[in-house]
Short mmCIF file of C-alpha atoms in Angstrom, two decimals:
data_model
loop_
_atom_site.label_atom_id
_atom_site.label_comp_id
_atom_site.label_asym_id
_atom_site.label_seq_id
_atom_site.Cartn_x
_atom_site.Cartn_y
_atom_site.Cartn_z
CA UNK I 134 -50.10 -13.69 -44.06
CA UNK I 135 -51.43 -16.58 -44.07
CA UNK I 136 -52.38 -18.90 -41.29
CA UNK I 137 -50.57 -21.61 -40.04
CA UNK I 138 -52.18 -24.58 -37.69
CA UNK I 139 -49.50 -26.04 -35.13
CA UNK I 140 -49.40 -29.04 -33.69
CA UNK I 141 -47.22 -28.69 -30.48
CA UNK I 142 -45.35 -31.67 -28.97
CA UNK I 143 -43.56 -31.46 -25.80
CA UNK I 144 -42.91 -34.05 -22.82
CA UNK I 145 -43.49 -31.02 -20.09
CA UNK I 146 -46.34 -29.58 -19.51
CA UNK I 147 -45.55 -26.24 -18.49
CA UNK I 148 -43.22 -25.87 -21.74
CA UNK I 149 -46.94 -26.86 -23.97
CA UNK I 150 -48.45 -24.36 -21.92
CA UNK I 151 -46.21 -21.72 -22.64
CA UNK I 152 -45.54 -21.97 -25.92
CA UNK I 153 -49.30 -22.07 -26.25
CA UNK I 154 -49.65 -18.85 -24.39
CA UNK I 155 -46.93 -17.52 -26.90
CA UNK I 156 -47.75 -18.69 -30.33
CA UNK I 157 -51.46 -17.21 -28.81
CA UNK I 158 -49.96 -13.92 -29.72
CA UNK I 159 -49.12 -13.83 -33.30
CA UNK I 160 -52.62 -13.93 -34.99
CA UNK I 161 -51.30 -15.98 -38.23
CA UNK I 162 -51.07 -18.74 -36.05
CA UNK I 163 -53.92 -21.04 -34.79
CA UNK I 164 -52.42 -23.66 -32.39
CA UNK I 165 -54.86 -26.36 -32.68
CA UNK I 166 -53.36 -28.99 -30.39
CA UNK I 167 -51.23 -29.85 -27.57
CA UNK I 168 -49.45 -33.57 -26.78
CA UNK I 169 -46.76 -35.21 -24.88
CA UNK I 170 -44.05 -36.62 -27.94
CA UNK I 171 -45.58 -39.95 -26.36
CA UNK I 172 -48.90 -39.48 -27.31
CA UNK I 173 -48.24 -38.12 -30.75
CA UNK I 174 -49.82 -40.45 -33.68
CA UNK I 175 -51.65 -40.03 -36.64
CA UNK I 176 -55.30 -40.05 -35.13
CA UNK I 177 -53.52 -36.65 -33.62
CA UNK I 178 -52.74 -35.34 -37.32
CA UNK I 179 -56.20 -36.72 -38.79
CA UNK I 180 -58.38 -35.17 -36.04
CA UNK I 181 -56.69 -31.84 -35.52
CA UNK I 182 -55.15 -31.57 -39.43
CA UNK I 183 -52.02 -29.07 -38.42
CA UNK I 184 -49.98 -27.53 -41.23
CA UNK I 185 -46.94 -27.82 -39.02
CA UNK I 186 -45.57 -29.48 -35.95
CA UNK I 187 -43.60 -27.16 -33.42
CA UNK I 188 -41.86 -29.41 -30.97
CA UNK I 189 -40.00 -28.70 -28.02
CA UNK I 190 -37.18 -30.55 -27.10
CA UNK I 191 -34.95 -30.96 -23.93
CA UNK I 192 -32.77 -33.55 -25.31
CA UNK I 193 -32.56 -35.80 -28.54
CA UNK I 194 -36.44 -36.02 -29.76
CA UNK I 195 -37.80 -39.34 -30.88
CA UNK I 196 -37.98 -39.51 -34.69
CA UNK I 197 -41.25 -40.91 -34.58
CA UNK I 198 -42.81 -37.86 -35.50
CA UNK I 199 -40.22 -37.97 -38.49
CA UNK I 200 -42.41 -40.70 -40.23
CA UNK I 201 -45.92 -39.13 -40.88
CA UNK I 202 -44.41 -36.95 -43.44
CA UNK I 203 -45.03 -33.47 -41.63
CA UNK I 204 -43.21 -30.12 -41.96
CA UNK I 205 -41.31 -30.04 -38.04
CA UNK I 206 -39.66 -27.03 -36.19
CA UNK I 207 -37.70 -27.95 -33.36
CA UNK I 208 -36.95 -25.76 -30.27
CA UNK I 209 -34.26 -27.13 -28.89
CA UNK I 210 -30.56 -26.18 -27.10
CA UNK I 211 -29.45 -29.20 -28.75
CA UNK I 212 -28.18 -27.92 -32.25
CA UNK I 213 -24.88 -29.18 -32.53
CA UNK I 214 -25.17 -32.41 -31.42
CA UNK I 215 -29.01 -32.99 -33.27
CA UNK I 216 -26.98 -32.07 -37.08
CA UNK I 217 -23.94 -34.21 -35.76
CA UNK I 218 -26.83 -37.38 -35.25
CA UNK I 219 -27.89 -36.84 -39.03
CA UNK I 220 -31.39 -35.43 -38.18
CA UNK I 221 -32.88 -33.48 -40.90
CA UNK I 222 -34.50 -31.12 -38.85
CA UNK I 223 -35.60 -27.92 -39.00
CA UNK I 224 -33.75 -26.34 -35.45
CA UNK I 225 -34.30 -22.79 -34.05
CA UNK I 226 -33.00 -22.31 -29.93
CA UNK I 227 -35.55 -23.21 -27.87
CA UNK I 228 -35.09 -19.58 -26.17
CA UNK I 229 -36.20 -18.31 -29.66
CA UNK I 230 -38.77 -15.12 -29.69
CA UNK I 231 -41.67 -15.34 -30.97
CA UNK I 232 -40.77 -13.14 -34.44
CA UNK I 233 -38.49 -16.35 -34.96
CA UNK I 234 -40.42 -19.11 -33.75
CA UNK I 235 -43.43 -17.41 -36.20
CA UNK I 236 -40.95 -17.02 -39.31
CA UNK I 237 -39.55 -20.52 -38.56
CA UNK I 238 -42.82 -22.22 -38.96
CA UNK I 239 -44.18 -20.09 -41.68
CA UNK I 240 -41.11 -20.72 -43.74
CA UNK I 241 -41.05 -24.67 -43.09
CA UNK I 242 -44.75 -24.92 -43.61
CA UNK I 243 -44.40 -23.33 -47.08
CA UNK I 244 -41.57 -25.70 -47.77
CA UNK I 245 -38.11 -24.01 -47.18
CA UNK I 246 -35.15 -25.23 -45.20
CA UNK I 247 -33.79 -23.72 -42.23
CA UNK I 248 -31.31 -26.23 -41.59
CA UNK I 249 -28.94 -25.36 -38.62
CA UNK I 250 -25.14 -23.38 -39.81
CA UNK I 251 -23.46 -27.19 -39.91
CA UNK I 252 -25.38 -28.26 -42.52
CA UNK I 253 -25.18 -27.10 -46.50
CA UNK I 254 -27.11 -23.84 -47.38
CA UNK I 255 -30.23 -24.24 -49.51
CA UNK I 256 -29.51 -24.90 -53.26
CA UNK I 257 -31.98 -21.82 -53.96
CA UNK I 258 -29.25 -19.50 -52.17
CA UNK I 259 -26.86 -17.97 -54.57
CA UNK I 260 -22.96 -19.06 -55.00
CA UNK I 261 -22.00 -16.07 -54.03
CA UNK I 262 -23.99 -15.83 -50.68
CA UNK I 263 -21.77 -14.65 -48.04
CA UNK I 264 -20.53 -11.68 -49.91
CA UNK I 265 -23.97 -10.86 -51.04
CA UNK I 266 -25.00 -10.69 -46.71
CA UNK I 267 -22.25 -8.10 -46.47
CA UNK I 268 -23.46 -6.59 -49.20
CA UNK I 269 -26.59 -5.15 -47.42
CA UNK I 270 -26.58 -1.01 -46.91
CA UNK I 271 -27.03 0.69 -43.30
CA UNK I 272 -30.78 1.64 -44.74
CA UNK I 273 -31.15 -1.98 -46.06
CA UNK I 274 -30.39 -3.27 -42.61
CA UNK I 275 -32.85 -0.49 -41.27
CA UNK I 276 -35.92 -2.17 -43.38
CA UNK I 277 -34.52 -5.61 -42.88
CA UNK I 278 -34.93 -4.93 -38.73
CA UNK I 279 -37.99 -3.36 -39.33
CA UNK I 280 -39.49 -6.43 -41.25
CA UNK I 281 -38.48 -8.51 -38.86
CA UNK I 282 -40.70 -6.73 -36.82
CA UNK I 283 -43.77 -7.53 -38.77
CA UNK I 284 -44.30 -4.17 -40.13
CA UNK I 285 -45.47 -3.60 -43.37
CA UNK I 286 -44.15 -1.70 -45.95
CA UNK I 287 -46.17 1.63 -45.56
CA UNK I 288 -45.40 1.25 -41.53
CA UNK I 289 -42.02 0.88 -42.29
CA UNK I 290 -42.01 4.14 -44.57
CA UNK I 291 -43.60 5.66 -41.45
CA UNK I 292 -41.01 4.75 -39.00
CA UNK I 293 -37.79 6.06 -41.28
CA UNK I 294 -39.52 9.12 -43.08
CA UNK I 295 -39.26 7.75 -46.57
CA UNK I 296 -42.00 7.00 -49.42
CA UNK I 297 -43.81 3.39 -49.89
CA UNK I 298 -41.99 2.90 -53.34
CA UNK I 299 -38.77 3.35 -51.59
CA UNK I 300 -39.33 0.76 -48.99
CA UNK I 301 -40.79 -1.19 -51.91
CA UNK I 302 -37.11 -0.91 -53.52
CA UNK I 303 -35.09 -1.75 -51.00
CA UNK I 304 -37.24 -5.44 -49.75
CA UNK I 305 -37.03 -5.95 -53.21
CA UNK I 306 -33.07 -5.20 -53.02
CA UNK I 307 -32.87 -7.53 -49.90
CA UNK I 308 -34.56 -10.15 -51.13
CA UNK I 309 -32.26 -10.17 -53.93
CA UNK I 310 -29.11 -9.77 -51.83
CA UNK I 311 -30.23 -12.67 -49.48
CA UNK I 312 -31.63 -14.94 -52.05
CA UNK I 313 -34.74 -15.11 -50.56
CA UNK I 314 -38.17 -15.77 -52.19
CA UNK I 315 -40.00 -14.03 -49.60
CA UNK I 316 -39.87 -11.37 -46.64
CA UNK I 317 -40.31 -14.55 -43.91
CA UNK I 318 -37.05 -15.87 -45.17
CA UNK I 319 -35.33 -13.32 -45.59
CA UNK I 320 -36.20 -12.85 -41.75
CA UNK I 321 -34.65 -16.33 -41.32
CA UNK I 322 -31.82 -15.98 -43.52
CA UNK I 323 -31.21 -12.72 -41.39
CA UNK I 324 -31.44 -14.20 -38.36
CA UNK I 325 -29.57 -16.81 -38.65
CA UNK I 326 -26.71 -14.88 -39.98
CA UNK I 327 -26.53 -12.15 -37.11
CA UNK I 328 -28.13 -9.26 -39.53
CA UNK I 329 -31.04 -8.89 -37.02
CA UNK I 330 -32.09 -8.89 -33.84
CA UNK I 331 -35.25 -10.60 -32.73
#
């Protein structure tokens, strides 16, 4: 996977600090910064050049950061009321684990949209979307957990007894069910829809 440089911008300290110490964890990301939302500005984005800003929010962020034309995650408990302002933001719940918080900024960085339930689904999702999430088989929920997880495909064979190819088949079958381009959003699309549990 490829790796993703975050910005992180938070007003408290000890929220930078831990989400430092978490992000720290997943080796496909490189956090390569750390600012109070006050102190964000472009000299920030030209010195440290971050693929993605992750901020954290305790109550309706600043748009500022909104105008430099950056991918943005927010953490925030704020959902609702953010999609109700009209912010086209990219909002996972601040207590998010780090599977999540990883798959949220590797699938905004690349360009998707994980736009909270209130607003419209993706146009790349199919028509027939909801029928297509109940769709998924007991095993394809299996693999779909398990990917979530980070495990590859062969690790995944591993863990429920079964070949490579037949993992291979059913991401391939999920991806299709889910409408999803890749195994990161199908992890969101998952998510977000109560399929898994991160």
């Amino acid at each position: 996977m490829e790796i993703i440089r975050v910005l992180i911008l938070s007003d408290d300290p000890l929220s930078r600090a831990g989400l430092v110490s978490i992000l720290t964890e997943d080796k496909s990301l490189n956090v390569v910064a750390q600012a109070g939302m006050d102190r964000f500005n472009q000299a920030l984005i030209d010195v440290f050049t971050p693929d993605i800003i992750l901020v954290e929010s305790h109550a309706p962020p600043d748009d500022n950061f909104l105008t430099f034309n950056m991918p943005v995650v927010v953490l925030s408990g704020l959902k609702d009321d953010l999609a109700r302002r009209g912010y086209g933001l990219n909002i996972i719940p601040r207590d998010s684990e780090l599977a999540m918080i990883s798959a949220a900024l590797h699938a905004v960085a690349i360009g998707l949209d994980i736009q909270p339930a209130t607003a419209h689904k993706p146009n790349h999702f199919k028509e027939n979307y909801d029928a297509l999430l109940e769709a998924l088989t007991r095993r394809e929920g299996e693999v779909m957990q398990l990917i979530a997880q980070g495990l590859t495909n062969r690790a995944i064979g591993q863990v429920l007894k079964i070949q490579e190819s037949t993992v291979k088949y059913h991401v391939n079958k999920i991806l299709e069910k889910l409408g999803a381009q890749s195994r990161t959003e199908a992890v969101i699309i998952a998510s977000r829809n109560g399929l898994i549990t991160l």
